[in-house]
Short mmCIF file of C-alpha atoms in Angstrom, two decimals:
data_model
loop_
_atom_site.label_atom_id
_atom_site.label_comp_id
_atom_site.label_asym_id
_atom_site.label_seq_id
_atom_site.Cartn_x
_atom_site.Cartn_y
_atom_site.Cartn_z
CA UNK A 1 15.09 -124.22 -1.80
CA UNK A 2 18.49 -122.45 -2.58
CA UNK A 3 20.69 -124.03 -4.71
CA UNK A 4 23.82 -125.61 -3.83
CA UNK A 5 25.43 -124.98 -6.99
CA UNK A 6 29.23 -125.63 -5.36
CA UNK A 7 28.24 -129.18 -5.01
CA UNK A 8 27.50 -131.94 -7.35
CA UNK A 9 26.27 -133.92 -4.03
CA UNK A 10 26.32 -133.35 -0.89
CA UNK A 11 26.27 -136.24 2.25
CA UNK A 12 27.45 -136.78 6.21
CA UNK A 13 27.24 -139.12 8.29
CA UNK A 14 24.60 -138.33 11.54
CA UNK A 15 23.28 -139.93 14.69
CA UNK A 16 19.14 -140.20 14.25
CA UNK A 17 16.93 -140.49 17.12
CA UNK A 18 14.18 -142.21 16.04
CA UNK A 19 10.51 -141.05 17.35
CA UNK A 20 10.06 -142.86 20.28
CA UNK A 21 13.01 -144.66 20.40
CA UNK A 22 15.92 -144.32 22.97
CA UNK A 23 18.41 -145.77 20.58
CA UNK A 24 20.45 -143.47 18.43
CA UNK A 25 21.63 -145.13 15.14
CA UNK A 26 24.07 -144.22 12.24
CA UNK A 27 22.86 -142.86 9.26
CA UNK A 28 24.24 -140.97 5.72
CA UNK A 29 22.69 -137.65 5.77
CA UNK A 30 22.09 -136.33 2.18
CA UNK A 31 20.55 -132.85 0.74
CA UNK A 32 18.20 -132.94 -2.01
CA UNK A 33 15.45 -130.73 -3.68
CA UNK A 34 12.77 -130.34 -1.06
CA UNK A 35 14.42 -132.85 1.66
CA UNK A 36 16.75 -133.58 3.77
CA UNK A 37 17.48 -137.82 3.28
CA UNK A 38 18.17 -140.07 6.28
CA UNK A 39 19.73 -143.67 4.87
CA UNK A 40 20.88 -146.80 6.37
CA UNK A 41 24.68 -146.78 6.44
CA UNK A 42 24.73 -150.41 7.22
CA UNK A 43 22.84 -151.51 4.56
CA UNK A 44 22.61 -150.52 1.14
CA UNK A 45 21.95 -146.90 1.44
CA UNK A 46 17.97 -147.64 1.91
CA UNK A 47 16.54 -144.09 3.11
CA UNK A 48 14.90 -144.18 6.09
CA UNK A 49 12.82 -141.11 6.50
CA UNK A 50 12.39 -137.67 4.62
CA UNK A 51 12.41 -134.26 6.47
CA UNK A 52 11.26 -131.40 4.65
CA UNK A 53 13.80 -128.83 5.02
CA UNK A 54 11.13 -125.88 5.07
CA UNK A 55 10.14 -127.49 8.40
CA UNK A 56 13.39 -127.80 10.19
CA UNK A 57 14.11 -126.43 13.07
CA UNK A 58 17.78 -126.44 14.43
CA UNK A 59 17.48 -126.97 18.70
CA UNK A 60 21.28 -126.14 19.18
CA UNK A 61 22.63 -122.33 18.90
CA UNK A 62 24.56 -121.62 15.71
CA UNK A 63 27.92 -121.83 16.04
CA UNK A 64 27.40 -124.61 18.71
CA UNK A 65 28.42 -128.37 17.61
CA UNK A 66 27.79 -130.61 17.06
CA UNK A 67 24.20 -129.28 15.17
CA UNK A 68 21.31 -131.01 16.55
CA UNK A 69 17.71 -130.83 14.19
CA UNK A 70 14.10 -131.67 14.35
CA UNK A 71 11.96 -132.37 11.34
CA UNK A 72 9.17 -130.18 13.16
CA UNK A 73 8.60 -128.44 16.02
CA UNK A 74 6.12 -130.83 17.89
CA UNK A 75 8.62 -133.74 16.85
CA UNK A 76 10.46 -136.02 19.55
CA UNK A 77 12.80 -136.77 16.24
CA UNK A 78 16.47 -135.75 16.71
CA UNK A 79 19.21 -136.00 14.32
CA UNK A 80 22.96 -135.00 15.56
CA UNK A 81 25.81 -133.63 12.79
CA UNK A 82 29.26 -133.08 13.45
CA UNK A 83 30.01 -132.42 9.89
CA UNK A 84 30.89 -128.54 9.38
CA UNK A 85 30.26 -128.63 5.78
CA UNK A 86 26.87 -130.23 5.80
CA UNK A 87 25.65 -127.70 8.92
CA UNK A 88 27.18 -124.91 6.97
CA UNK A 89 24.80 -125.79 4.05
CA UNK A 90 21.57 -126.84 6.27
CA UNK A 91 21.85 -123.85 7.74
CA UNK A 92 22.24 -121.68 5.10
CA UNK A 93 19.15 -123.35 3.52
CA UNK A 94 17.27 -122.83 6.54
CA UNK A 95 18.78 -119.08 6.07
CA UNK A 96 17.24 -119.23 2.80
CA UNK A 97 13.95 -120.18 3.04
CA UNK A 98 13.23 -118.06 6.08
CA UNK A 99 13.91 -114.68 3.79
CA UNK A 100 11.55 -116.15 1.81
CA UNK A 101 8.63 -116.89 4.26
CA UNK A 102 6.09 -113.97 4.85
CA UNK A 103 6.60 -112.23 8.28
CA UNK A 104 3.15 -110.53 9.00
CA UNK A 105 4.56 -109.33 12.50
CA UNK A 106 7.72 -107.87 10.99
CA UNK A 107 5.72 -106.15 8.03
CA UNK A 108 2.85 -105.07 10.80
CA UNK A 109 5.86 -103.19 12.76
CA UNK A 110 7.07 -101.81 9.68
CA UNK A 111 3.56 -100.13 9.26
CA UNK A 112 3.59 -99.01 13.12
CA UNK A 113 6.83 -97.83 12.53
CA UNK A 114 5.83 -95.80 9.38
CA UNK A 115 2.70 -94.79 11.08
CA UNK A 116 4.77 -93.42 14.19
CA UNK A 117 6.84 -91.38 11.84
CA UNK A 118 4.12 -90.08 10.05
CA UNK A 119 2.20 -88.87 13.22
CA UNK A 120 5.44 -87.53 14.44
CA UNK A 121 6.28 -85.73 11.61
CA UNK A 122 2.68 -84.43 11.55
CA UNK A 123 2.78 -83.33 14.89
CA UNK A 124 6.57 -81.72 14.17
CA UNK A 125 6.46 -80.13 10.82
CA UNK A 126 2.11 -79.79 10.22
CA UNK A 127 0.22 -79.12 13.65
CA UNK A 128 2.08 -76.00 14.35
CA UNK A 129 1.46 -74.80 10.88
CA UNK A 130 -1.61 -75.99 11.05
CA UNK A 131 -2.69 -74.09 14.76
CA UNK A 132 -0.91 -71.09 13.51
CA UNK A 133 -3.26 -70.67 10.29
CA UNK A 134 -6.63 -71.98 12.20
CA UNK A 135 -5.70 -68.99 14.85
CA UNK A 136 -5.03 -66.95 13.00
CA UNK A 137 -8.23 -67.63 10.53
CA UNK A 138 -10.68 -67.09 13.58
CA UNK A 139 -9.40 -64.48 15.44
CA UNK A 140 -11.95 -61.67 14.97
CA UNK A 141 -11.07 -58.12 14.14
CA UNK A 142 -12.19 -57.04 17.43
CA UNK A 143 -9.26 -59.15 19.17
CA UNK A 144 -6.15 -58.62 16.45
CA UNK A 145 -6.87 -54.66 17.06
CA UNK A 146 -6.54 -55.58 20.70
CA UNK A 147 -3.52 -57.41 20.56
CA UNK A 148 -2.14 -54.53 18.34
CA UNK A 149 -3.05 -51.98 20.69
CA UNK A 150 -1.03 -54.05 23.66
CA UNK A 151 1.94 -54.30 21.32
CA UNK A 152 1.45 -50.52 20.79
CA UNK A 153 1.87 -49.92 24.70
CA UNK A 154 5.00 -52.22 24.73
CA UNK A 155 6.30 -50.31 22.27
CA UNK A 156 5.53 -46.88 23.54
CA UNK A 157 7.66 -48.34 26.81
CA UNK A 158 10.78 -48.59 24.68
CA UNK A 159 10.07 -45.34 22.18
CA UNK A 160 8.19 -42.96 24.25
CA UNK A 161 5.12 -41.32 23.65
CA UNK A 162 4.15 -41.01 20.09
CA UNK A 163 3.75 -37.82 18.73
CA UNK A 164 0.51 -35.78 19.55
CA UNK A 165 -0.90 -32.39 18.52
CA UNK A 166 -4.07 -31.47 18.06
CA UNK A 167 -3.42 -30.27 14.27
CA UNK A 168 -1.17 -33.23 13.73
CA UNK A 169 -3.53 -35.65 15.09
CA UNK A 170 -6.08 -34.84 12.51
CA UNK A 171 -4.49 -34.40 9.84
CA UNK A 172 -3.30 -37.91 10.49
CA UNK A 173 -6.44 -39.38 11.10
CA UNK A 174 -7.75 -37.77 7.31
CA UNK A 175 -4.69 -39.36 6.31
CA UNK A 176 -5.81 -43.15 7.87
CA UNK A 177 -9.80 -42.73 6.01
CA UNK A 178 -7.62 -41.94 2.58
CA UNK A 179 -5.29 -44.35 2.61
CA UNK A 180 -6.63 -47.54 4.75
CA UNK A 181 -9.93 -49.00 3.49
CA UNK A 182 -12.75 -48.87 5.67
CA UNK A 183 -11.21 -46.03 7.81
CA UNK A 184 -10.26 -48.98 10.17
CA UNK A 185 -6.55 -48.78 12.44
CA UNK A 186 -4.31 -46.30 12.95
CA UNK A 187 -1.50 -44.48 12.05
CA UNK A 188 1.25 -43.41 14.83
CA UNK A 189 4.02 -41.22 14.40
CA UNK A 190 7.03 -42.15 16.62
CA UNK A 191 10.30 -39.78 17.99
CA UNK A 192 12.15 -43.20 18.05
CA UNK A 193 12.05 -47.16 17.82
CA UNK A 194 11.34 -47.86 14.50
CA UNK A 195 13.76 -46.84 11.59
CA UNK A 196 11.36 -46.22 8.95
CA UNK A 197 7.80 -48.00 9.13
CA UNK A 198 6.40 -51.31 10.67
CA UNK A 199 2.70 -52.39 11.70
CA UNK A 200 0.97 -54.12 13.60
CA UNK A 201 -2.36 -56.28 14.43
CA UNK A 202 -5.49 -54.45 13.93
CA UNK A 203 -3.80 -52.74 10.70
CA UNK A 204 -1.67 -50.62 13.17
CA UNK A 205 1.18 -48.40 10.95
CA UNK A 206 3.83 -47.00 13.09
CA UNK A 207 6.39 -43.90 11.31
CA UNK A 208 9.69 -42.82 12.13
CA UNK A 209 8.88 -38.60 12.46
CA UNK A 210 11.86 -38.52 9.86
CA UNK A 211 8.99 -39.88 6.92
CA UNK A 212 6.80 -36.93 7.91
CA UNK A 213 9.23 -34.12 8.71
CA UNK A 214 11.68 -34.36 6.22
CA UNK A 215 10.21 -34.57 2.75
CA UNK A 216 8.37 -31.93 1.24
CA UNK A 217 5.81 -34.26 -0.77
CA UNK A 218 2.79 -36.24 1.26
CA UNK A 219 2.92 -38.66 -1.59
CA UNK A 220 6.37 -39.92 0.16
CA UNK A 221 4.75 -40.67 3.61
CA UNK A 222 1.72 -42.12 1.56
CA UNK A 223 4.12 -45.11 0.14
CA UNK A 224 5.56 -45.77 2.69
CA UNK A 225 1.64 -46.60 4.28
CA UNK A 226 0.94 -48.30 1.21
CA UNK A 227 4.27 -50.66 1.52
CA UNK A 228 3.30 -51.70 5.11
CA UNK A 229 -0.16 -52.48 3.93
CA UNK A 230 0.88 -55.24 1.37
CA UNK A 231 3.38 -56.10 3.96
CA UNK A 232 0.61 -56.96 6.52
CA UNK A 233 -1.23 -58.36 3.54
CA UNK A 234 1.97 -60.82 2.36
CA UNK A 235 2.24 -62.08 5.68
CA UNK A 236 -0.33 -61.47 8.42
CA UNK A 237 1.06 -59.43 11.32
CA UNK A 238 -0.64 -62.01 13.67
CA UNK A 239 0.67 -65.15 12.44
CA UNK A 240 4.18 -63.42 12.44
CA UNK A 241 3.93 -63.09 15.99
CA UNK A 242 2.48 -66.20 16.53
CA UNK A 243 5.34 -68.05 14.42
CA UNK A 244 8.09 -66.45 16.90
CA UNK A 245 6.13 -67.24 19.94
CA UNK A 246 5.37 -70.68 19.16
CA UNK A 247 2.72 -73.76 19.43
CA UNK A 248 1.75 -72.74 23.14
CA UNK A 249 0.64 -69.36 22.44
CA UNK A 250 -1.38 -70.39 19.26
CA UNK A 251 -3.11 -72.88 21.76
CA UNK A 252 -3.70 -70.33 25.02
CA UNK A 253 -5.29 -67.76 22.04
CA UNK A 254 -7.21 -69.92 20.78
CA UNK A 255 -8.68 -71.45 23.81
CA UNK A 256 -8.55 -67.85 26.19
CA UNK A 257 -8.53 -65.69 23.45
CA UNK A 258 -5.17 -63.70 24.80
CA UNK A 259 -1.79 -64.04 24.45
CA UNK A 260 0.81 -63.61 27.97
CA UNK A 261 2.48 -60.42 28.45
CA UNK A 262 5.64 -61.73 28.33
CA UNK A 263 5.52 -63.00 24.94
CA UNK A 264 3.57 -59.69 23.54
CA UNK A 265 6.89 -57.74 25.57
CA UNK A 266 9.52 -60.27 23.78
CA UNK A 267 7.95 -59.55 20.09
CA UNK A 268 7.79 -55.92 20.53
CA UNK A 269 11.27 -55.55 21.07
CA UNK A 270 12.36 -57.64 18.23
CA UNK A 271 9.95 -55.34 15.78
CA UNK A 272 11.80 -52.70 16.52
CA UNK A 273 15.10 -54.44 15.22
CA UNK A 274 13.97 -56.49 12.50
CA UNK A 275 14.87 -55.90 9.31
CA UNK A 276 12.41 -54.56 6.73
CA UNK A 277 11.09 -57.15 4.42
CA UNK A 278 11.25 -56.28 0.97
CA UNK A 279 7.51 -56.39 -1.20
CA UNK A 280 7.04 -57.25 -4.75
CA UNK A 281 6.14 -54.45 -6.84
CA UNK A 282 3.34 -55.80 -8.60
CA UNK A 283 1.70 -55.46 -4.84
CA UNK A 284 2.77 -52.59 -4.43
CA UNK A 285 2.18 -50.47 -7.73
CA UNK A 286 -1.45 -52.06 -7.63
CA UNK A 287 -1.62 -50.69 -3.99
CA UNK A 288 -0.42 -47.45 -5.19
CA UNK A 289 -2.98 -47.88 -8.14
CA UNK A 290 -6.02 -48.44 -5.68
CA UNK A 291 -5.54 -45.45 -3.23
CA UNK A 292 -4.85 -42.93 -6.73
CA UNK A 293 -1.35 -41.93 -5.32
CA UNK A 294 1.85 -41.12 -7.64
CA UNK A 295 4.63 -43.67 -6.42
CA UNK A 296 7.62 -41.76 -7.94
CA UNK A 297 8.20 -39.73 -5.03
CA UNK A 298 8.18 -42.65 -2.46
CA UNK A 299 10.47 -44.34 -5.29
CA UNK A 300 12.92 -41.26 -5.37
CA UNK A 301 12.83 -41.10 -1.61
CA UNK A 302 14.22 -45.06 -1.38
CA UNK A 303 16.38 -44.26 -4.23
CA UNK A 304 17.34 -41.19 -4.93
CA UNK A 305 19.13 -42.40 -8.45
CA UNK A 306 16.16 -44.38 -9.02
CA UNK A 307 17.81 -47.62 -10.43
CA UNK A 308 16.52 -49.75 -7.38
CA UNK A 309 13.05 -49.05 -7.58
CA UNK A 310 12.81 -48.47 -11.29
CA UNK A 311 9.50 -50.22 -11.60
CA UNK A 312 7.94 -47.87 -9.06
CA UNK A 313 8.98 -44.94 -11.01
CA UNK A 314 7.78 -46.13 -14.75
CA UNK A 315 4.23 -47.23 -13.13
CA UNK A 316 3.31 -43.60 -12.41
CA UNK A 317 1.35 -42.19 -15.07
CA UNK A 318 1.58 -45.84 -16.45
CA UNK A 319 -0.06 -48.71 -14.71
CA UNK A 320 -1.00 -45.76 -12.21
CA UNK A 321 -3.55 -43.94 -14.46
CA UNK A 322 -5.80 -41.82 -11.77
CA UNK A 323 -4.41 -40.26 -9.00
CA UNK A 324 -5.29 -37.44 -6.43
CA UNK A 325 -4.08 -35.37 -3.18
CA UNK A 326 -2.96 -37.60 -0.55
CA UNK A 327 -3.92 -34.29 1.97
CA UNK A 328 -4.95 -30.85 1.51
CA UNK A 329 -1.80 -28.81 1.93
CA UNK A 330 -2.98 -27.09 5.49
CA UNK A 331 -3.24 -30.68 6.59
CA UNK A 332 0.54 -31.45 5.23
CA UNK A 333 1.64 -28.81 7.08
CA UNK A 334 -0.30 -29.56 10.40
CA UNK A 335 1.18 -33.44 10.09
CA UNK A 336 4.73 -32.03 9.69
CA UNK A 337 4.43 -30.58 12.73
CA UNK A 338 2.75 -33.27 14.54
CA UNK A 339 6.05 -33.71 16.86
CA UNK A 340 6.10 -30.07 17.71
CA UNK A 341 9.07 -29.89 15.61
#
């Protein structure tokens, strides 16, 4: 029990009802350790019964008065206070030892509630992650160079036709088996669309003509190959797409295996106006390093002060030990004129 420290004692008077009796009578009502004391005010003071204040249960609304108790809830007992200071501290005990009492139902909701929130946040902040990556993991080559090849159409729509000669179209497929492993994808030139470089599913790389027509070094159009490869390898061209389409287009391609039209149209368009995303140069230099290409003139042809892509420039001849012709200089020439330009 709380104590009631502002009192030295505390007593009322009260009307008991008896168990089984009709009769109310007068009695001094009196707050002690444990119970609640019920005496004779006739008499002496002789106590006439003991309620245990755990056990008390008020039957009138708080507030209401006069207070009417029970010792129990299965009790025909009564006892009726007017007295606002002794309801005031009944109740407060009552108050008191209610706090204190375990509430498995309260603590139960608690864990429903927590549970809810945890599924919730699951389901808001983890299962689209989640589909994304399991997509994205199981999708087989076959299908991501088919999806790249439908955003290639889309994007033909808005750029035109990609530049096509016969010369050109060779020189750029020896310049795909040098620089992408396996020989797999494709490179496209475009007149339009893209500023610089992007790719695509499948290990698509689309060029601005500008990259092949106006620098005089191969190594230049090289780089920028090598940068979209470690951009596709920093973030998977795939689950980019997937991330701006959403949950219900991770969940048609992985149950139908394709993705709707409309959403392949929406994310073509926005490749052509996003912003390049920058790479770190240990990626890149190592990239540079693998293929045995000089990254200076890609560097130079950023920056041509060189203080932005310093790195790039003190790696050549450096980190990049080895290197050797991109293409043979008749198949430089046929690729610069690729666009009939």
């Amino acid at each position: 029990m709380i104590a009631l420290t502002e009192f030295e004692r505390l007593e009322a008077p009260g009307l008991w009802l008896p168990e089984g009796d009709s009769q109310r009578r007068s009695v001094i009502v009196s707050v002690g350790e444990a119970t609640l004391t019920l005496s004779d005010d006739r008499t002496d003071g002789r106590p006439l019964t003991h309620w245990s204040l755990p056990a008390i249960e008020r039957i009138t609304a708080e507030g209401e008065t006069p207070a009417r108790y029970r010792p129990a809830s299965d009790s025909s007992e009564e006892l009726e206070i007017d007295d606002a200071l002794m309801i005031e501290a009944i109740d407060r005990i009552r108050r008191a030892i209610d706090r204190a009492r375990p509430h498995p139902g309260r603590l139960r909701g608690v864990m429903i509630g927590l549970g809810a929130a945890a599924i919730l946040g699951l389901g808001v902040f983890w299962l689209p992650g989640a589909l994304i990556r399991q997509a994205v993991t199981i999708v087989p080559p076959v299908s991501r160079a088919e999806i790249g090849e439908e955003l290639l159409e889309r994007i033909k729509r808005l750029s035109g036709a990609p530049c096509d000669t016969v010369h050109g179209a060779r020189a750029l497929n020896t310049l795909k088996n040098r620089l992408i492993p396996g020989g797999s994808g494709q490179i496209v030139v475009l007149t339009s669309g893209v500023a610089q470089s992007q790719h695509l599913p499948g290990k698509i790389i689309l060029l601005n003509r500008a990259l092949v027509e106006d620098h005089e070094d191969p190594d230049v159009l090289a780089g920028y190959v090598l940068a979209e490869l470690v951009r596709a390898e920093e973030q998977d061209p795939l689950e980019r797409l997937l991330q701006d389409a959403g949950l219900t287009t991770s969940l048609r391609l992985l149950t139908t295996g394709h993705i709707p039209p409309e959403i392949l149209d929406a994310h073509a368009e926005s490749l052509l106006t996003a912003p390049v995303t920058p790479v770190e140069n240990d990626h890149l230099i190592a990239a540079f390093a693998g293929a045995e290409v000089h990254s200076a003139p890609y560097a130079y042809a950023r920056d041509i002060t060189g203080e932005s892509v310093l790195p790039l420039i003190e790696a050549d001849g450096v980190q990049i030990e080895t290197t050797r012709p991109v293409l043979s200089d008749g198949d430089w020439v046929a690729l610069q004129g690729v666009c009939g330009g």
